[in-house]
Amino acid sequence: MNRSNTGRWLGLLALSLGAFLLFPAKTVVAAGLTLDLGNTAGQQLTTSLQLFLLLTVLSIAPAILVLMTSFTRIIVVLSFVRNALGTQQLPPNQVLIGLSLILTFFVMAPTWNEVNTKALQPYLNSQISQSEALTQAEEPMRTFMFKQTREKDLQLFVSLAKMDKPKTYRDIPTYVLIPSFIISELKTAFQMGFAVFIPFMVIDMIVSSTLMSMGMMMLPPMMISLPFKLLLFVLADGWHLVVQSLVTSFR
């Protein structure tokens, strides 16, 4: 990739992420056009500003990855699984976060491939303008979030924003869609977490009742129930079921 394409790629990445979160696409594109001076000094200035924008956007990249993808639901459910098992710090946080990231890449791969095919590659090949690239990059992400977002949550933030009632999804701005998507993901994750807790809670209740009936009140029930919960989880192939449920839960 030559220097010109590298500058275009950095500019598109920085501008698309920043525009997606904060600004209308037309505003950002207009600003980008005013920086294209058509000479050596202008190109150097444009590249410097693109690098500056990229570094600025990278500072909020963790929030983008955590809150605008499938990561939130996955990490919350996996945390519920660990708490339900009662294994304290096993698996470690690093393992849970790493598994969540891998599953996030797996779930988001079709969406990101669509962004790459319809927006990034045509823009790098000078087949579409920056305005068209931003529009094409935004649509797959919005489509993914709309599929996971409940109508009730959308209505909440539309009313809080004091907007006119939108007629179609296209009328809903991104700054309204993002918080609606986040709380929908949290609700779904807690619902799945509750379902995970039920069998392990039953085991805890049985063990506690048995110990109490035997008069062994000084023996911690967790010490007895933990091996049984681990045995149940292993025999049921728990990680397979949890991961399968997580991945298939995304529409």
mmCIF file of C-alpha atoms in Angstrom:
data_model
loop_
_atom_site.group_PDB
_atom_site.id
_atom_site.type_symbol
_atom_site.label_atom_id
_atom_site.label_comp_id
_atom_site.label_asym_id
_atom_site.label_seq_id
_atom_site.Cartn_x
_atom_site.Cartn_y
_atom_site.Cartn_z
ATOM 1 C CA MET A 1 0.000 0.000 0.000
ATOM 2 C CA ASN A 2 1.550 3.358 -1.032
ATOM 3 C CA ARG A 3 1.679 6.496 1.062
ATOM 4 C CA SER A 4 -1.434 7.961 -0.536
ATOM 5 C CA ASN A 5 -3.509 4.870 0.202
ATOM 6 C CA THR A 6 -2.138 4.747 3.742
ATOM 7 C CA GLY A 7 -3.256 8.300 4.342
ATOM 8 C CA ARG A 8 -6.675 7.552 2.899
ATOM 9 C CA TRP A 9 -7.057 4.464 5.085
ATOM 10 C CA LEU A 10 -6.116 6.337 8.252
ATOM 11 C CA GLY A 11 -8.401 9.191 7.351
ATOM 12 C CA LEU A 12 -11.348 6.925 6.641
ATOM 13 C CA LEU A 13 -10.881 4.971 9.866
ATOM 14 C CA ALA A 14 -10.586 8.058 12.039
ATOM 15 C CA LEU A 15 -13.338 10.006 10.343
ATOM 16 C CA SER A 16 -15.780 7.105 10.113
ATOM 17 C CA LEU A 17 -15.459 6.183 13.807
ATOM 18 C CA GLY A 18 -15.591 9.799 14.924
ATOM 19 C CA ALA A 19 -18.454 10.637 12.622
ATOM 20 C CA PHE A 20 -20.383 7.539 13.617
ATOM 21 C CA LEU A 21 -20.309 8.561 17.260
ATOM 22 C CA LEU A 22 -20.435 12.338 17.222
ATOM 23 C CA PHE A 23 -21.130 14.073 13.943
ATOM 24 C CA PRO A 24 -23.358 13.805 10.890
ATOM 25 C CA ALA A 25 -21.466 12.325 7.959
ATOM 26 C CA LYS A 26 -21.964 15.413 5.784
ATOM 27 C CA THR A 27 -20.307 17.659 8.324
ATOM 28 C CA VAL A 28 -17.197 15.490 8.582
ATOM 29 C CA VAL A 29 -16.955 15.074 4.835
ATOM 30 C CA ALA A 30 -17.240 18.796 4.340
ATOM 31 C CA ALA A 31 -14.397 19.329 6.785
ATOM 32 C CA GLY A 32 -12.329 16.716 4.977
ATOM 33 C CA LEU A 33 -12.897 18.389 1.620
ATOM 34 C CA THR A 34 -11.696 21.732 2.880
ATOM 35 C CA LEU A 35 -8.377 20.142 3.851
ATOM 36 C CA ASP A 36 -7.650 18.723 0.390
ATOM 37 C CA LEU A 37 -5.451 21.522 -0.986
ATOM 38 C CA GLY A 38 -4.033 19.611 -3.916
ATOM 39 C CA ASN A 39 -0.342 20.390 -3.282
ATOM 40 C CA THR A 40 2.541 18.893 -1.311
ATOM 41 C CA ALA A 41 2.111 21.125 1.735
ATOM 42 C CA GLY A 42 -1.627 20.523 1.748
ATOM 43 C CA GLN A 43 -1.176 16.760 1.517
ATOM 44 C CA GLN A 44 1.277 16.777 4.419
ATOM 45 C CA LEU A 45 -1.123 18.875 6.484
ATOM 46 C CA THR A 46 -4.015 16.568 5.633
ATOM 47 C CA THR A 47 -2.001 13.464 6.588
ATOM 48 C CA SER A 48 -0.974 15.054 9.896
ATOM 49 C CA LEU A 49 -4.562 15.942 10.727
ATOM 50 C CA GLN A 50 -5.707 12.450 9.776
ATOM 51 C CA LEU A 51 -3.108 10.945 12.111
ATOM 52 C CA PHE A 52 -4.219 13.319 14.846
ATOM 53 C CA LEU A 53 -7.859 12.307 14.341
ATOM 54 C CA LEU A 54 -6.884 8.634 14.332
ATOM 55 C CA LEU A 55 -5.036 8.932 17.638
ATOM 56 C CA THR A 56 -7.986 10.815 19.095
ATOM 57 C CA VAL A 57 -10.424 8.129 18.009
ATOM 58 C CA LEU A 58 -8.155 5.334 19.281
ATOM 59 C CA SER A 59 -8.488 6.802 22.769
ATOM 60 C CA ILE A 60 -12.202 5.920 22.707
ATOM 61 C CA ALA A 61 -11.721 2.677 20.758
ATOM 62 C CA PRO A 62 -12.181 0.489 23.897
ATOM 63 C CA ALA A 63 -15.574 2.070 24.521
ATOM 64 C CA ILE A 64 -16.508 1.498 20.870
ATOM 65 C CA LEU A 65 -15.485 -2.162 21.049
ATOM 66 C CA VAL A 66 -17.179 -2.788 24.402
ATOM 67 C CA LEU A 67 -20.448 -0.923 23.918
ATOM 68 C CA MET A 68 -21.179 -1.039 20.180
ATOM 69 C CA THR A 69 -20.562 -4.726 19.527
ATOM 70 C CA SER A 70 -21.585 -8.071 21.008
ATOM 71 C CA PHE A 71 -18.865 -7.812 23.684
ATOM 72 C CA THR A 72 -21.135 -6.488 26.456
ATOM 73 C CA ARG A 73 -23.583 -9.385 26.361
ATOM 74 C CA ILE A 74 -20.845 -11.993 26.119
ATOM 75 C CA ILE A 75 -18.686 -10.773 29.008
ATOM 76 C CA VAL A 76 -21.679 -10.271 31.323
ATOM 77 C CA VAL A 77 -23.007 -13.786 30.687
ATOM 78 C CA LEU A 78 -19.578 -15.358 31.162
ATOM 79 C CA SER A 79 -19.214 -13.454 34.437
ATOM 80 C CA PHE A 80 -22.585 -14.831 35.548
ATOM 81 C CA VAL A 81 -21.382 -18.345 34.738
ATOM 82 C CA ARG A 82 -18.308 -17.917 36.923
ATOM 83 C CA ASN A 83 -20.329 -16.467 39.803
ATOM 84 C CA ALA A 84 -22.932 -19.239 39.525
ATOM 85 C CA LEU A 85 -20.211 -21.876 39.750
ATOM 86 C CA GLY A 86 -18.766 -20.112 42.784
ATOM 87 C CA THR A 87 -15.184 -20.632 41.628
ATOM 88 C CA GLN A 88 -14.061 -17.161 42.717
ATOM 89 C CA GLN A 89 -11.346 -16.153 40.208
ATOM 90 C CA LEU A 90 -11.495 -19.234 37.987
ATOM 91 C CA PRO A 91 -11.444 -18.778 35.051
ATOM 92 C CA PRO A 92 -9.277 -15.653 35.540
ATOM 93 C CA ASN A 93 -10.447 -12.281 34.276
ATOM 94 C CA GLN A 94 -7.868 -12.368 31.491
ATOM 95 C CA VAL A 95 -9.294 -15.637 30.188
ATOM 96 C CA LEU A 96 -12.888 -14.392 30.278
ATOM 97 C CA ILE A 97 -11.995 -11.141 28.531
ATOM 98 C CA GLY A 98 -9.896 -12.960 25.928
ATOM 99 C CA LEU A 99 -12.695 -15.445 25.207
ATOM 100 C CA SER A 100 -15.189 -12.581 25.010
ATOM 101 C CA LEU A 101 -13.004 -10.765 22.481
ATOM 102 C CA ILE A 102 -12.608 -13.861 20.313
ATOM 103 C CA LEU A 103 -16.355 -14.516 20.365
ATOM 104 C CA THR A 104 -16.985 -10.841 19.599
ATOM 105 C CA PHE A 105 -14.762 -11.043 16.519
ATOM 106 C CA PHE A 106 -16.605 -14.201 15.477
ATOM 107 C CA VAL A 107 -20.066 -12.675 15.897
ATOM 108 C CA MET A 108 -19.142 -9.333 14.321
ATOM 109 C CA ALA A 109 -17.171 -10.823 11.398
ATOM 110 C CA PRO A 110 -20.066 -10.692 8.877
ATOM 111 C CA THR A 111 -20.781 -7.057 9.776
ATOM 112 C CA TRP A 112 -17.129 -6.000 9.578
ATOM 113 C CA ASN A 113 -16.664 -7.903 6.322
ATOM 114 C CA GLU A 114 -19.599 -5.993 4.890
ATOM 115 C CA VAL A 115 -18.023 -2.694 5.989
ATOM 116 C CA ASN A 116 -14.732 -3.717 4.394
ATOM 117 C CA THR A 117 -16.361 -4.864 1.144
ATOM 118 C CA LYS A 118 -18.830 -2.012 0.669
ATOM 119 C CA ALA A 119 -16.936 0.920 2.184
ATOM 120 C CA LEU A 120 -13.224 0.530 2.912
ATOM 121 C CA GLN A 121 -11.986 -1.327 -0.171
ATOM 122 C CA PRO A 122 -13.978 0.755 -2.696
ATOM 123 C CA TYR A 123 -12.723 3.918 -1.000
ATOM 124 C CA LEU A 124 -9.087 2.761 -1.032
ATOM 125 C CA ASN A 125 -9.483 1.926 -4.729
ATOM 126 C CA SER A 126 -10.955 5.404 -5.369
ATOM 127 C CA GLN A 127 -14.214 3.893 -6.575
ATOM 128 C CA ILE A 128 -16.427 5.886 -4.191
ATOM 129 C CA SER A 129 -16.153 9.230 -2.473
ATOM 130 C CA GLN A 130 -15.495 9.800 1.199
ATOM 131 C CA SER A 131 -19.136 10.704 1.737
ATOM 132 C CA GLU A 132 -20.313 7.442 0.185
ATOM 133 C CA ALA A 133 -17.712 5.458 2.147
ATOM 134 C CA LEU A 134 -18.900 6.898 5.459
ATOM 135 C CA THR A 135 -22.512 6.138 4.603
ATOM 136 C CA GLN A 136 -21.699 2.589 3.497
ATOM 137 C CA ALA A 137 -19.609 1.969 6.647
ATOM 138 C CA GLU A 138 -22.327 3.226 8.973
ATOM 139 C CA GLU A 139 -25.209 1.185 7.609
ATOM 140 C CA PRO A 140 -23.999 -2.355 8.558
ATOM 141 C CA MET A 141 -23.253 -1.287 12.136
ATOM 142 C CA ARG A 142 -26.647 0.383 12.502
ATOM 143 C CA THR A 143 -28.358 -2.677 11.032
ATOM 144 C CA PHE A 144 -26.635 -4.973 13.528
ATOM 145 C CA MET A 145 -27.568 -2.772 16.499
ATOM 146 C CA PHE A 146 -31.172 -2.351 15.376
ATOM 147 C CA LYS A 147 -31.580 -6.142 15.214
ATOM 148 C CA GLN A 148 -30.506 -6.480 18.860
ATOM 149 C CA THR A 149 -32.360 -3.440 20.217
ATOM 150 C CA ARG A 150 -35.852 -3.590 21.686
ATOM 151 C CA GLU A 151 -38.544 -1.223 20.494
ATOM 152 C CA LYS A 152 -39.245 -0.192 24.091
ATOM 153 C CA ASP A 153 -35.659 0.955 24.583
ATOM 154 C CA LEU A 154 -35.702 2.895 21.328
ATOM 155 C CA GLN A 155 -38.918 4.603 22.371
ATOM 156 C CA LEU A 156 -37.355 5.546 25.712
ATOM 157 C CA PHE A 157 -34.418 7.415 24.214
ATOM 158 C CA VAL A 158 -36.498 8.923 21.422
ATOM 159 C CA SER A 159 -38.756 10.419 24.089
ATOM 160 C CA LEU A 160 -35.780 11.529 26.216
ATOM 161 C CA ALA A 161 -34.269 13.231 23.161
ATOM 162 C CA LYS A 162 -37.615 15.028 22.627
ATOM 163 C CA MET A 163 -37.688 14.045 18.975
ATOM 164 C CA ASP A 164 -40.631 13.749 16.685
ATOM 165 C CA LYS A 165 -41.808 10.166 16.429
ATOM 166 C CA PRO A 166 -39.679 8.532 13.714
ATOM 167 C CA LYS A 167 -41.472 6.827 10.863
ATOM 168 C CA THR A 168 -38.646 4.451 9.935
ATOM 169 C CA TYR A 169 -35.398 3.231 11.474
ATOM 170 C CA ARG A 170 -33.505 5.594 9.179
ATOM 171 C CA ASP A 171 -35.088 8.518 11.011
ATOM 172 C CA ILE A 172 -33.477 7.433 14.302
ATOM 173 C CA PRO A 173 -30.074 9.124 14.764
ATOM 174 C CA THR A 174 -27.077 7.137 15.888
ATOM 175 C CA TYR A 175 -26.741 8.967 19.206
ATOM 176 C CA VAL A 176 -30.211 7.645 20.095
ATOM 177 C CA LEU A 177 -29.525 4.144 18.803
ATOM 178 C CA ILE A 178 -26.314 3.554 20.788
ATOM 179 C CA PRO A 179 -27.703 3.901 24.366
ATOM 180 C CA SER A 180 -30.820 1.970 23.327
ATOM 181 C CA PHE A 181 -28.616 -0.856 22.079
ATOM 182 C CA ILE A 182 -26.538 -0.862 25.282
ATOM 183 C CA ILE A 183 -29.437 -1.225 27.709
ATOM 184 C CA SER A 184 -31.046 -3.851 25.470
ATOM 185 C CA GLU A 185 -27.810 -5.849 25.575
ATOM 186 C CA LEU A 186 -27.631 -5.567 29.359
ATOM 187 C CA LYS A 187 -31.216 -6.769 29.759
ATOM 188 C CA THR A 188 -30.627 -9.735 27.461
ATOM 189 C CA ALA A 189 -27.399 -10.603 29.290
ATOM 190 C CA PHE A 190 -29.115 -10.542 32.693
ATOM 191 C CA GLN A 191 -31.943 -12.728 31.401
ATOM 192 C CA MET A 192 -29.428 -15.297 30.172
ATOM 193 C CA GLY A 193 -27.486 -14.998 33.438
ATOM 194 C CA PHE A 194 -30.636 -15.755 35.442
ATOM 195 C CA ALA A 195 -31.186 -18.917 33.391
ATOM 196 C CA VAL A 196 -27.589 -19.957 34.085
ATOM 197 C CA PHE A 197 -28.016 -19.483 37.843
ATOM 198 C CA ILE A 198 -31.099 -21.714 38.232
ATOM 199 C CA PRO A 199 -29.510 -25.236 38.158
ATOM 200 C CA PHE A 200 -26.627 -24.185 40.401
ATOM 201 C CA MET A 201 -28.993 -22.495 42.827
ATOM 202 C CA VAL A 202 -30.958 -25.745 43.090
ATOM 203 C CA ILE A 203 -27.777 -27.611 43.993
ATOM 204 C CA ASP A 204 -26.932 -25.035 46.675
ATOM 205 C CA MET A 205 -30.420 -25.350 48.171
ATOM 206 C CA ILE A 206 -30.283 -29.151 48.243
ATOM 207 C CA VAL A 207 -26.844 -29.185 49.872
ATOM 208 C CA SER A 208 -27.833 -26.545 52.447
ATOM 209 C CA SER A 209 -31.015 -28.405 53.375
ATOM 210 C CA THR A 210 -29.154 -31.699 53.677
ATOM 211 C CA LEU A 211 -26.475 -30.248 55.934
ATOM 212 C CA MET A 212 -29.057 -28.542 58.112
ATOM 213 C CA SER A 213 -31.073 -31.744 58.490
ATOM 214 C CA MET A 214 -27.900 -33.548 59.544
ATOM 215 C CA GLY A 215 -27.094 -30.858 62.096
ATOM 216 C CA MET A 216 -23.857 -29.902 60.355
ATOM 217 C CA MET A 217 -24.478 -26.162 60.560
ATOM 218 C CA MET A 218 -20.821 -25.246 61.010
ATOM 219 C CA LEU A 219 -19.778 -26.803 57.687
ATOM 220 C CA PRO A 220 -19.888 -24.224 54.842
ATOM 221 C CA PRO A 221 -22.376 -25.430 52.214
ATOM 222 C CA MET A 222 -20.160 -24.010 49.444
ATOM 223 C CA MET A 223 -17.415 -26.494 50.300
ATOM 224 C CA ILE A 224 -19.798 -29.385 49.571
ATOM 225 C CA SER A 225 -21.803 -27.892 46.701
ATOM 226 C CA LEU A 226 -18.837 -26.682 44.631
ATOM 227 C CA PRO A 227 -17.651 -30.164 43.530
ATOM 228 C CA PHE A 228 -21.208 -31.112 42.589
ATOM 229 C CA LYS A 229 -21.668 -27.913 40.569
ATOM 230 C CA LEU A 230 -18.386 -28.474 38.762
ATOM 231 C CA LEU A 231 -19.359 -32.078 38.072
ATOM 232 C CA LEU A 232 -22.723 -30.994 36.662
ATOM 233 C CA PHE A 233 -21.099 -28.319 34.507
ATOM 234 C CA VAL A 234 -18.527 -30.734 33.089
ATOM 235 C CA LEU A 235 -21.003 -33.564 32.439
ATOM 236 C CA ALA A 236 -23.394 -31.184 30.687
ATOM 237 C CA ASP A 237 -20.511 -29.790 28.580
ATOM 238 C CA GLY A 238 -21.293 -26.380 30.022
ATOM 239 C CA TRP A 239 -18.854 -24.252 28.029
ATOM 240 C CA HIS A 240 -20.169 -25.697 24.783
ATOM 241 C CA LEU A 241 -23.756 -24.904 25.757
ATOM 242 C CA VAL A 242 -22.942 -21.398 27.013
ATOM 243 C CA VAL A 243 -20.970 -20.412 23.919
ATOM 244 C CA GLN A 244 -23.573 -21.928 21.607
ATOM 245 C CA SER A 245 -26.366 -20.027 23.373
ATOM 246 C CA LEU A 246 -24.404 -16.776 23.254
ATOM 247 C CA VAL A 247 -23.535 -16.925 19.570
ATOM 248 C CA THR A 248 -27.009 -18.031 18.451
ATOM 249 C CA SER A 249 -28.670 -15.348 20.592
ATOM 250 C CA PHE A 250 -27.538 -12.672 18.135
ATOM 251 C CA ARG A 251 -30.061 -12.235 15.398
#
